[in-house]
Coordinates of C-alpha atoms in Angstrom, one line a residue:
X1 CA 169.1 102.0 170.9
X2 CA 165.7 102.7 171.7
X3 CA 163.5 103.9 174.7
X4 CA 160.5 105.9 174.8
X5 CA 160.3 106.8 178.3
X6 CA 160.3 110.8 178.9
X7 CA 163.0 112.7 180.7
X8 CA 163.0 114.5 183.8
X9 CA 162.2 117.8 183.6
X10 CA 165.0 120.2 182.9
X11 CA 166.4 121.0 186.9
X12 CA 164.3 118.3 188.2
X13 CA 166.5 116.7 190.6
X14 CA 165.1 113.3 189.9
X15 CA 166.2 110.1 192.0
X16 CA 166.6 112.3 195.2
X17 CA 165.8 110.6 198.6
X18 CA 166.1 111.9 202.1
X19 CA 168.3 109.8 204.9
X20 CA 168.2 111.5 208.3
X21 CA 170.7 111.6 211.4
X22 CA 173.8 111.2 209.5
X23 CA 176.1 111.4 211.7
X24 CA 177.8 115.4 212.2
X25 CA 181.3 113.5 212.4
X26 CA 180.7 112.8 208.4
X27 CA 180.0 116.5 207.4
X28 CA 183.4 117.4 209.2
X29 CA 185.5 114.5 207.7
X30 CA 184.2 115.4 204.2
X31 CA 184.7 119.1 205.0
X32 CA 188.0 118.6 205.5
X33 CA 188.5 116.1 202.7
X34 CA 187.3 118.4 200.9
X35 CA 189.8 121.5 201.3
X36 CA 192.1 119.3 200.6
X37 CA 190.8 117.9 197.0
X38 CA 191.0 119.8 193.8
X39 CA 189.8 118.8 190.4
X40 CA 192.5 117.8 188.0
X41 CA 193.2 120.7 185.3
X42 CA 190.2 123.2 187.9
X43 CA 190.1 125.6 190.2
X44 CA 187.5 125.0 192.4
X45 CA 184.9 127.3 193.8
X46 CA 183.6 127.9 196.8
X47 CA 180.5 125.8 196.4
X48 CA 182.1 123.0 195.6
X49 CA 183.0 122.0 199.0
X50 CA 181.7 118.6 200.2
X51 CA 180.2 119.9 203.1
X52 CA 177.6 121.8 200.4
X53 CA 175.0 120.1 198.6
X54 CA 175.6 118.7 195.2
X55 CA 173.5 117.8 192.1
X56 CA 175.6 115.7 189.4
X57 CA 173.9 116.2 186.0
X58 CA 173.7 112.6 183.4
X59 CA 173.9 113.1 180.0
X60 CA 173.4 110.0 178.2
X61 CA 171.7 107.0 176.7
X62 CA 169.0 104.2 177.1
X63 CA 171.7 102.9 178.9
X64 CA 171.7 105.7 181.3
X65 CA 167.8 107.2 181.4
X66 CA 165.5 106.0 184.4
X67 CA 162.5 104.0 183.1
X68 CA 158.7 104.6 184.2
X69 CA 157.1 101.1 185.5
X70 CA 155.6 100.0 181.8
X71 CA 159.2 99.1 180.8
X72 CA 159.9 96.5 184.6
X73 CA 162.5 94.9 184.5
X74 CA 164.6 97.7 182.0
X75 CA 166.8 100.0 184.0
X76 CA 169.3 102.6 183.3
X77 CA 172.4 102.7 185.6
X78 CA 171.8 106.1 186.0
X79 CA 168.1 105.2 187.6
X80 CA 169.7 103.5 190.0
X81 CA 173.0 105.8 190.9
X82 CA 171.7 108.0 193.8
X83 CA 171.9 104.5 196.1
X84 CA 175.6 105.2 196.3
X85 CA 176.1 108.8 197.7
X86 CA 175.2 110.2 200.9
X87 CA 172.1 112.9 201.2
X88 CA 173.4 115.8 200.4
X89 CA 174.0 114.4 196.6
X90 CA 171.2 115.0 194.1
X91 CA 171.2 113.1 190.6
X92 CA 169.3 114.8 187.8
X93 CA 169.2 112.2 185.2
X94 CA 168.9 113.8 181.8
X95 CA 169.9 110.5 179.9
X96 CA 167.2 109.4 177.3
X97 CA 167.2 106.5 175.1
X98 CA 168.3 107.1 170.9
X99 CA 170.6 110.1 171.9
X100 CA 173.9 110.9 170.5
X101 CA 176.4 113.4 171.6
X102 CA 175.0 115.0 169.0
X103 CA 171.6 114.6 168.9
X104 CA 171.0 115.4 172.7
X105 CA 173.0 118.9 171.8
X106 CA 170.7 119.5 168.6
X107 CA 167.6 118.5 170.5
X108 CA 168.3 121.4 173.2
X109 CA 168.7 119.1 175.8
X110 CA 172.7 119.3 176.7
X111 CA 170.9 123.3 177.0
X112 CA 168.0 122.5 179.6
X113 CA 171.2 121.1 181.7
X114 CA 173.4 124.0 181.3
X115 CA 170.7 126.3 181.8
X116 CA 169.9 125.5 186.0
X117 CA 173.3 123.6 186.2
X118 CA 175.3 125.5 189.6
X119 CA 179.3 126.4 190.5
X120 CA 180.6 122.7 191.9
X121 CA 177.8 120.7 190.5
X122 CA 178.7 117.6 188.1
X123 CA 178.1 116.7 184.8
X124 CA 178.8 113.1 183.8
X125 CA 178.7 112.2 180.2
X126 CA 178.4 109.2 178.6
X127 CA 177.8 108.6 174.6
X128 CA 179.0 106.2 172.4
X129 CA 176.0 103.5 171.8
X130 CA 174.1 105.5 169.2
X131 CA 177.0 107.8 167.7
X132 CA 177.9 104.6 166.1
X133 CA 174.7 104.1 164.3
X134 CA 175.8 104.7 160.8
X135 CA 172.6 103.6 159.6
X136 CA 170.5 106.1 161.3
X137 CA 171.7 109.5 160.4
X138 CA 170.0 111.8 162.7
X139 CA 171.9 109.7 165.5
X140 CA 175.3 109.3 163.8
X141 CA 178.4 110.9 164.9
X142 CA 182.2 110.0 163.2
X143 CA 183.9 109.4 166.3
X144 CA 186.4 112.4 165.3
X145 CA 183.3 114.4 165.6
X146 CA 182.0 112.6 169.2
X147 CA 185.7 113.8 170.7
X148 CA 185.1 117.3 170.0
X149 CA 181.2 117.7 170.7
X150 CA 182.9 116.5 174.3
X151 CA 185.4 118.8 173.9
X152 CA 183.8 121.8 173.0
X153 CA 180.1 121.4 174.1
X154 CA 179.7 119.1 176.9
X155 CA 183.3 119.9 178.6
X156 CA 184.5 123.4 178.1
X157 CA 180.4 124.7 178.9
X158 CA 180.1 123.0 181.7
X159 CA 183.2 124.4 183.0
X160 CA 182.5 127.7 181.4
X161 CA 179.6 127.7 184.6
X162 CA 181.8 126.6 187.2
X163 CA 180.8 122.6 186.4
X164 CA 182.8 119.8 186.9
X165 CA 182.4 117.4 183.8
X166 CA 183.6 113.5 184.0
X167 CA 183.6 112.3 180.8
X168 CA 182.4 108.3 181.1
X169 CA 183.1 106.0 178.6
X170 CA 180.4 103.7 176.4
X171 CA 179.6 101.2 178.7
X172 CA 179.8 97.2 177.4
X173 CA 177.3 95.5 175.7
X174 CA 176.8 91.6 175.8
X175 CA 179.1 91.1 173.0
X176 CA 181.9 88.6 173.6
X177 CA 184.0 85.9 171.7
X178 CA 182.4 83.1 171.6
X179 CA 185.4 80.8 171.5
X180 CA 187.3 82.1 174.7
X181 CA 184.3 83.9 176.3
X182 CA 185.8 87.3 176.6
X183 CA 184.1 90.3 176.2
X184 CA 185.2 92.5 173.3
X185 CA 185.7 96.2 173.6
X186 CA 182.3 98.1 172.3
X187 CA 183.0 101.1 170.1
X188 CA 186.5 101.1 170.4
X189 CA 187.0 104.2 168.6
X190 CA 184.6 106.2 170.8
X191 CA 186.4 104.7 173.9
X192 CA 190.1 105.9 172.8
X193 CA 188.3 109.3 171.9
X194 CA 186.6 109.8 175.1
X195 CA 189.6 108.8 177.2
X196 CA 191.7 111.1 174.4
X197 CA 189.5 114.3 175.3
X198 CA 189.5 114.0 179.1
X199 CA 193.6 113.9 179.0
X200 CA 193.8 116.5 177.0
X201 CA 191.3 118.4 178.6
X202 CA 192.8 117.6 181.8
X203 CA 189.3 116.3 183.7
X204 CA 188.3 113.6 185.2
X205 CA 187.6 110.1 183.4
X206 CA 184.9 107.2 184.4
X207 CA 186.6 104.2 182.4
X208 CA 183.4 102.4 182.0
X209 CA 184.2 100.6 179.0
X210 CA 187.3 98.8 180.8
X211 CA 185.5 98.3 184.4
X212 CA 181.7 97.2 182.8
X213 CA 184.1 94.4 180.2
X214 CA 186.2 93.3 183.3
X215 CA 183.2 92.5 185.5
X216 CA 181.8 90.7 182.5
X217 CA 184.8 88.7 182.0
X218 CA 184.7 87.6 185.6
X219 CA 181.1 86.3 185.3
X220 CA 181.0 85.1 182.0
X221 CA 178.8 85.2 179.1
X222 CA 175.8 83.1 180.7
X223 CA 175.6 84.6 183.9
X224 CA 175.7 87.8 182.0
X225 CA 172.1 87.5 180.7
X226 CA 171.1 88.2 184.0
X227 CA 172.8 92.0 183.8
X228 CA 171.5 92.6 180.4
X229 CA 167.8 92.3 179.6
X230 CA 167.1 88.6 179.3
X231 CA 164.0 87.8 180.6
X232 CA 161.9 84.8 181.0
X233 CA 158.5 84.7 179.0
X234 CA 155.3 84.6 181.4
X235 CA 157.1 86.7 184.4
X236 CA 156.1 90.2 183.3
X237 CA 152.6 91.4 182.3
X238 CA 154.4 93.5 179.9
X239 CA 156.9 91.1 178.2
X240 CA 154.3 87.9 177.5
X241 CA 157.2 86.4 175.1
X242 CA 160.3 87.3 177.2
X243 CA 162.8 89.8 176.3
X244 CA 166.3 89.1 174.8
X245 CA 168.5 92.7 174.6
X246 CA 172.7 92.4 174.6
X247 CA 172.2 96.0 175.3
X248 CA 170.3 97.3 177.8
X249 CA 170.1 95.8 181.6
X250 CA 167.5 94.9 183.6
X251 CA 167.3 96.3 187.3
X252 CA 170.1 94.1 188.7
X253 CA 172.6 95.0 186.0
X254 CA 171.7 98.7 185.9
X255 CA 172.7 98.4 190.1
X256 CA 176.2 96.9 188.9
X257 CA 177.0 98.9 186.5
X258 CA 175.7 102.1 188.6
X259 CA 178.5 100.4 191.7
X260 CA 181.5 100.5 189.2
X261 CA 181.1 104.3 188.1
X262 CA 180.5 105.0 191.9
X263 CA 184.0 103.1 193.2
X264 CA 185.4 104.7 190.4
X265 CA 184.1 108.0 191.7
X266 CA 185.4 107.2 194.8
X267 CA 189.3 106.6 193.4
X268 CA 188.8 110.4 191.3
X269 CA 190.6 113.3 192.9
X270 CA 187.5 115.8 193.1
X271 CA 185.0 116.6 196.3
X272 CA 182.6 113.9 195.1
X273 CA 184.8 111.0 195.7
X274 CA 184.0 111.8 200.1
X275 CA 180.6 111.2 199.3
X276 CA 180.0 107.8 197.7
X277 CA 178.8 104.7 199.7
X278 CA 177.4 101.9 200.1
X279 CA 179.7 101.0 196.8
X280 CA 181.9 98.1 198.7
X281 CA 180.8 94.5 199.7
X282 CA 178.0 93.4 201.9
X283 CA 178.6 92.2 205.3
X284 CA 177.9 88.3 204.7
X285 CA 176.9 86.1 201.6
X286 CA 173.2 84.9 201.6
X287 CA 171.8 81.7 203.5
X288 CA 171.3 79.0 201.4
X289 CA 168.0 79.1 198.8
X290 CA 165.0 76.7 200.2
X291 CA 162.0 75.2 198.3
X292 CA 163.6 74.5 195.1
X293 CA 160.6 72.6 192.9
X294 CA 159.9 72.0 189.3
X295 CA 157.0 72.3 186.7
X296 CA 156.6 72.4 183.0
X297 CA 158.9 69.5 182.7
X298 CA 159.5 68.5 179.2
X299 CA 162.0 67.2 176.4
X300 CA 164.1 70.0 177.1
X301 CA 163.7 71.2 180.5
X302 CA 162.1 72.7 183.0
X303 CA 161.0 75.6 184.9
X304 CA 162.2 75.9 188.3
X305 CA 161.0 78.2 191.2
X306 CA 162.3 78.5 194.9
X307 CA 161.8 80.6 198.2
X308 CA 163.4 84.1 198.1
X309 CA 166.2 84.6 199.8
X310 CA 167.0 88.1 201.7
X311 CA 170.0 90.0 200.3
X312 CA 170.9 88.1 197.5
X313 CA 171.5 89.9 193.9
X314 CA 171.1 86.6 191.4
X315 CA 170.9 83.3 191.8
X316 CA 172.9 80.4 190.0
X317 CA 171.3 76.9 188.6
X318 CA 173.6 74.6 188.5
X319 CA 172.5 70.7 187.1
X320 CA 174.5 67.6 186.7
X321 CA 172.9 64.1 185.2
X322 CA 171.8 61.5 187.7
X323 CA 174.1 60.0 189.6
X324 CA 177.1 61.7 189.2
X325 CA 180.0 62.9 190.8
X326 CA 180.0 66.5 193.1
X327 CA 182.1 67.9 190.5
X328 CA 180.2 67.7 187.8
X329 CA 177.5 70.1 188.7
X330 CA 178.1 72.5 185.7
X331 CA 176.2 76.3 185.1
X332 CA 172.7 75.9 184.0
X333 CA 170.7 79.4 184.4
X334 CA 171.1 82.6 186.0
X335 CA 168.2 84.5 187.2
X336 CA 167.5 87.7 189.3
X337 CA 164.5 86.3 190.4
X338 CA 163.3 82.9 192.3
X339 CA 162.7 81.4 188.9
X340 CA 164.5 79.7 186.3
X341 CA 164.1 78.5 183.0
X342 CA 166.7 75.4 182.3
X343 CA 167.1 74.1 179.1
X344 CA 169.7 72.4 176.9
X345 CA 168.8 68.9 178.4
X346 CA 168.3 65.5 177.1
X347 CA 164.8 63.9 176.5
X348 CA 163.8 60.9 179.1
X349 CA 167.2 61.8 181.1
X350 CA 167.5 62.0 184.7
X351 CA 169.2 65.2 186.2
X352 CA 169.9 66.8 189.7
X353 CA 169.7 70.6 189.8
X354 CA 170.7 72.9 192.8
X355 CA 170.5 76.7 193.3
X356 CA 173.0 79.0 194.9
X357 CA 172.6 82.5 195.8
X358 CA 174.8 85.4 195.5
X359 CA 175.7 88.5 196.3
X360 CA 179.3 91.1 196.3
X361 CA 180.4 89.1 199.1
X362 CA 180.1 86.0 197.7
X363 CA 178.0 82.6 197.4
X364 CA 175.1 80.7 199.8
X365 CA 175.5 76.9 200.3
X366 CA 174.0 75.5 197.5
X367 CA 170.5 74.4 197.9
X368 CA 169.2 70.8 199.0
X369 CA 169.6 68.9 195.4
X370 CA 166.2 68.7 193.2
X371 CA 165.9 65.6 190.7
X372 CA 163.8 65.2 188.4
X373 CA 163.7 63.5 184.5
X374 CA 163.0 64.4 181.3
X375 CA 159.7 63.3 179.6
X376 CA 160.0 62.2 175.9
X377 CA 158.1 64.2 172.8
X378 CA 154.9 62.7 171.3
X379 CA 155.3 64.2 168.7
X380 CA 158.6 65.3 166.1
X381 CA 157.7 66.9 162.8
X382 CA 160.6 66.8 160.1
X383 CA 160.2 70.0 158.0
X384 CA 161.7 70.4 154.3
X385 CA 161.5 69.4 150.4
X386 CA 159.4 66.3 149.3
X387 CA 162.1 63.4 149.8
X388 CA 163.7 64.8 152.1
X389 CA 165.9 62.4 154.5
X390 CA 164.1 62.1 157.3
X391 CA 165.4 62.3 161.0
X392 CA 164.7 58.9 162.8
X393 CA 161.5 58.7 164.6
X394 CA 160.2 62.0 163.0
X395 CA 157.4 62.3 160.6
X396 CA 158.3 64.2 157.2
X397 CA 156.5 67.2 156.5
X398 CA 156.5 69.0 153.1
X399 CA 154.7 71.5 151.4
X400 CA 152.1 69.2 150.3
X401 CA 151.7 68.0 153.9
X402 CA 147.9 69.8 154.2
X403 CA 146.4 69.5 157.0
X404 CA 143.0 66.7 157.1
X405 CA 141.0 65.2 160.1
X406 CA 142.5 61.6 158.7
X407 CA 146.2 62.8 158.8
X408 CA 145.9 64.8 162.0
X409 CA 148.5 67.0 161.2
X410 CA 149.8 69.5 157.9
X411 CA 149.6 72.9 157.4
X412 CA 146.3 75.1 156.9
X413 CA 147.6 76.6 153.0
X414 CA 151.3 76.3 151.4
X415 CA 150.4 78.7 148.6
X416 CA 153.5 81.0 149.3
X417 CA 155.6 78.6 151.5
X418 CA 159.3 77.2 149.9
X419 CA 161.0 74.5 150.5
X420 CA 165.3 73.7 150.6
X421 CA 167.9 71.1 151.8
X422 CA 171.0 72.5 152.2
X423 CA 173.0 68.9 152.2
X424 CA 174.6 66.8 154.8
X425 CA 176.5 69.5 156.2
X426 CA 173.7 69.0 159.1
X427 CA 172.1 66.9 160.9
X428 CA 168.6 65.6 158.9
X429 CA 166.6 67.4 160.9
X430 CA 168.6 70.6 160.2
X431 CA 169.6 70.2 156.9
X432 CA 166.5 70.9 155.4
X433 CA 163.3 73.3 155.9
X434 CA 160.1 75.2 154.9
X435 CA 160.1 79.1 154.9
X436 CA 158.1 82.1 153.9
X437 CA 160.2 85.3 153.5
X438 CA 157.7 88.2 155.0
X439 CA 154.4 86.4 155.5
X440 CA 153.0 83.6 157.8
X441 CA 151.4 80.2 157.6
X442 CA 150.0 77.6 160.2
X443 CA 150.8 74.6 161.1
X444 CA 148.0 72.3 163.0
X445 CA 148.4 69.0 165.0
X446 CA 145.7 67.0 166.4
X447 CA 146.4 66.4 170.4
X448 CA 144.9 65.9 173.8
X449 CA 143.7 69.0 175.8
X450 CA 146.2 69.0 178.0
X451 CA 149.7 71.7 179.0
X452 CA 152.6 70.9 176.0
X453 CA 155.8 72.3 175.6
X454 CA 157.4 72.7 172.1
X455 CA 160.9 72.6 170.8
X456 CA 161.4 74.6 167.1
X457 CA 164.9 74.2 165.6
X458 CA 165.0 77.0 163.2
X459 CA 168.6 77.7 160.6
X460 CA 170.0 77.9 157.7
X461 CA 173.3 76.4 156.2
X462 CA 173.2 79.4 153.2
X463 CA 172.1 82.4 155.5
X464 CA 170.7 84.0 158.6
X465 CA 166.9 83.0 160.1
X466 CA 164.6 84.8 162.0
X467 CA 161.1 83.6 163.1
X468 CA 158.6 84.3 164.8
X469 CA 156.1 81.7 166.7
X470 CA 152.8 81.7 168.0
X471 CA 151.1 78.8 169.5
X472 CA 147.4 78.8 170.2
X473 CA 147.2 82.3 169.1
X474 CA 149.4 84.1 171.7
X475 CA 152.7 85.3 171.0
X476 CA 155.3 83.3 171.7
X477 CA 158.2 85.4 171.1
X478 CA 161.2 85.1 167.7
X479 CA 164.1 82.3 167.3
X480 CA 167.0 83.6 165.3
X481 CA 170.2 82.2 163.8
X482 CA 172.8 83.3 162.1
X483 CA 174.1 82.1 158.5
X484 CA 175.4 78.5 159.0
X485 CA 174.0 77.3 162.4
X486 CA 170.6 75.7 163.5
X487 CA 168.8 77.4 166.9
X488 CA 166.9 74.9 169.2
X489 CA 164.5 76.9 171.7
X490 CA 161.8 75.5 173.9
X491 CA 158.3 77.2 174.6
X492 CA 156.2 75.8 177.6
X493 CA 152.9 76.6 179.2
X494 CA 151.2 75.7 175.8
X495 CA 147.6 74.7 177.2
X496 CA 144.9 73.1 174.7
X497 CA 141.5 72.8 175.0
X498 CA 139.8 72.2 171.9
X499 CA 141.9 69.2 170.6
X500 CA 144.2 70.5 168.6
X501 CA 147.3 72.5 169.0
X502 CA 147.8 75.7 166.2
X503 CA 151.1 76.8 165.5
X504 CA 151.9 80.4 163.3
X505 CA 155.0 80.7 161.8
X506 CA 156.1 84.4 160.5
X507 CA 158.7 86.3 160.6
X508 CA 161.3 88.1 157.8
X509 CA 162.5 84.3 156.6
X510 CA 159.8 82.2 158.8
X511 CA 162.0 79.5 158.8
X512 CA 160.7 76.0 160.5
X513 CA 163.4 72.8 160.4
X514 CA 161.7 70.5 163.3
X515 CA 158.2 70.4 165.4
X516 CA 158.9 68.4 168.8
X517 CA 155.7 68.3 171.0
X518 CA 155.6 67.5 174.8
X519 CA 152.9 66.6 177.2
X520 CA 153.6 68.5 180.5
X521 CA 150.6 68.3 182.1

């Protein structure tokens, strides 16, 4: 896991904001809650009280760290944590991306903490993502290892200066089976060793790994792209191809996962617990989303857009083919945003979409019903071996398929390009393909100036794929698949002025199967 955004400063209480007139009536409840609450396994001192002022101390990951504005939408739940305790709670986020439980000790930064850390201040800890990087040894850490640099470093120091550490476990990543859509445990072993060491240390445990993998499972694994970091190409100035990351979370996710650690604060037996809020439910659901439209229609989709709605947290598209029942309105998209990419949908086919809002409380009405149809390709470019079998209704393309001003079509140069069919395990367009491990060639087809959007199916039967595209010389972002299987993916907002469209394959296999091109506009 990477992340190249800098840490606060060592003691900078970073995330800090200032709410006036709380109410006096708070400071004496959580006074008194307080001399009533001890740490499990700790005596606590006199600072500790709730009616003092706190600063809990994160020692973590990318997962964790708070992001400057270059990396929008990427968020850290730890960015995000102070929106869940009252004033008088500072959080000094230390977390920063690549870390280990090792690594952050080595690099002096567990140290900087230690150093301004204060009698009944916090440290939460959270590892586990990049200990288990055996292939990056200044990060690696055998999980027997990770359970006593917890033991011995982050837990017993803290506590040697009158600290409170809560030992958090790895939090889930987008990783799930794909058959029954439940989310597998991630790094199991540093999960039992974490919860191990705070037992037998006798402090106090944030089960991340089980809360995080519980709220996935009861959202499933497409409306989970929304809490990780899949974004839509075109939103952000600094993602022009989109971003898709099963690891890290945009802002919405980073909030979500920042509410479970704090209700799970709330539930721990130490001072801290009097002092979250704002973790529960909202008072009412959202009103119903208003001016759904489309654009960039093609064979595959569309990209939707609608009004913002106040106080909702992610939206749901939902679609269902002209004509048919209620109940067959079936997930499409999730988005954090009043936009949408759909795809998945059939060319020349009519379809009603609809968009719900949500929030903790619950979901809007759905919105008024959008319909709209499908156009057709103009063009559908068979890639592979000379002879291949060729899909119906697409033109074969080989690797003597140079481009001329009588064809229209072909590639620029084929010197370094191969060819394979990999049998009828596929379909024909599938089956077969051109490919240029490590380098790039082009791909040109005569068109009118005009907006397209193009459909690439990129795979291989034998092995993995991974490409990348670019369509009139911008980035266009990489298609992958894994050994076996065939990726479709769409790319809109293609615009051509000079007559022809020019397409750059590259990539570590640069595999291309099939070339579908679609007027939009």
């Amino acid at each position: 896991m990477g992340g190249s955004a800098a840490p606060p400063a060592p003691g900078h209480r970073h995330g800090h904001r200032t709410r006036r007139g709380r109410a006096l009536l708070r400071t004496v409840i959580t006074a008194v809650a307080a001399a009533a609450t001890a740490v499990v396994g700790l005596a606590l001192p006199a600072q500790a009280r709730a009616a003092e002022p706190v600063t809990v101390y994160l020692a973590s990951d990318s997962t964790v760290q708070t992001y400057d504005p270059y990396w929008v939408p990427q968020a850290g739940w730890g960015q995000v944590f102070d929106r869940f305790f009252t004033d008088d709670v500072t959080i000094a986020n230390h977390a920063i991306g690549g870390r280990s439980s090792r690594s952050f000790i080595e690099e002096g930064r567990l140290d900087a903490i230690l150093d301004v850390i204060r009698p009944g201040d916090y440290l939460f800890v959270q590892f586990g993502h990049n200990d288990a990087t055996v292939d990056r040894p200044e990060r690696y850490t055998p999980p027997d290892d990770y359970k006593e640099y917890l033991r011995h470093d982050y837990i017993r120091r803290a506590k040697e200066r009158g600290a409170i550490p809560v030992v958090v476990t790895p939090v889930s990543r987008r990783s799930f089976n794909p058959a029954t859509g439940q989310f597998n445990v991630s790094f199991p072993q540093y999960v039992d060793r974490a919860i191990a060491v705070a037992r037998e240390e006798n402090v106090p445990l944030i089960d991340l790994s089980a809360s995080s993998r519980a709220y996935l499972d009861s959202i499933g694994p497409e409306e989970a792209k929304s809490v990780f970091l899949h974004v839509p190409a075109g939103v952000y100035p600094n993602r022009p191809a989109g971003t898709v990351d099963d690891t890290h979370f945009q802002e919405y996710g980073a909030i979500q996962m920042a509410r479970l650690v704090a209700q799970d604060v709330a539930r721990l037996d130490t001072p801290l617990a009097s002092r979250v809020t704002g973790a529960g439910t909202p008072g009412a659901v959202p009103e119903r989303p208003t001016g759904l439209a489309a654009r960039d229609i093609s064979d595959q989709g569309a990209r939707l857009t609608w009004n913002a709605v106040p106080g909702a947290d992610i939206y749901r598209v939902q679609r269902k083919p002209q004509g048919a029942p209620e109940s067959a309105y079936a997930l499409a998209a999730t988005s954090t945003l009043p936009l949408a990419d759909v795809s998945g949908l059939s060319a020349g086919s009519g379809y009603e979409l609809r968009v719900i809002a949500v929030n903790a409380r619950g979901e809007s009405a759905p919105s008024a019903p959008l319909s709209l149809t499908t156009r057709s390709p103009e063009y559908r470019f068979d890639f592979g071996p000379v002879g291949q079998v060729v899909a119906a209704g697409w033109t074969e393309v080989n690797t003597g398929t140079l481009y001329s001003a009588e064809r229209g079509y072909g590639f620029v140069s084929t010197a370094e390009v191969i060819d394979r069919d990999r049998g009828g395990a596929l379909d024909a367009v599938q089956r077969d393909f051109v490919a240029y491990f490590g380098g790039s060639y082009e791909f040109r087809v005569d068109v009118p100036d005009g907006t397209y959007a193009a459909t690439v199916q990129v795979g291989d039967l034998l092995g993995s794929a991974r490409t990348q595209l670019a369509f009139e010389g911008r980035d266009a972002g990489g298609v992958s698949a894994g050994g076996g299987s065939v990726t479709t993916a769409t790319f809109t907002g293609i615009t051509v002025t000079d007559g022809q469209l020019n397409v750059t394959v590259s990539g570590q296999t640069a595999h291309l199967n099939g070339l579908e091109l679609t007027r939009t506009g």
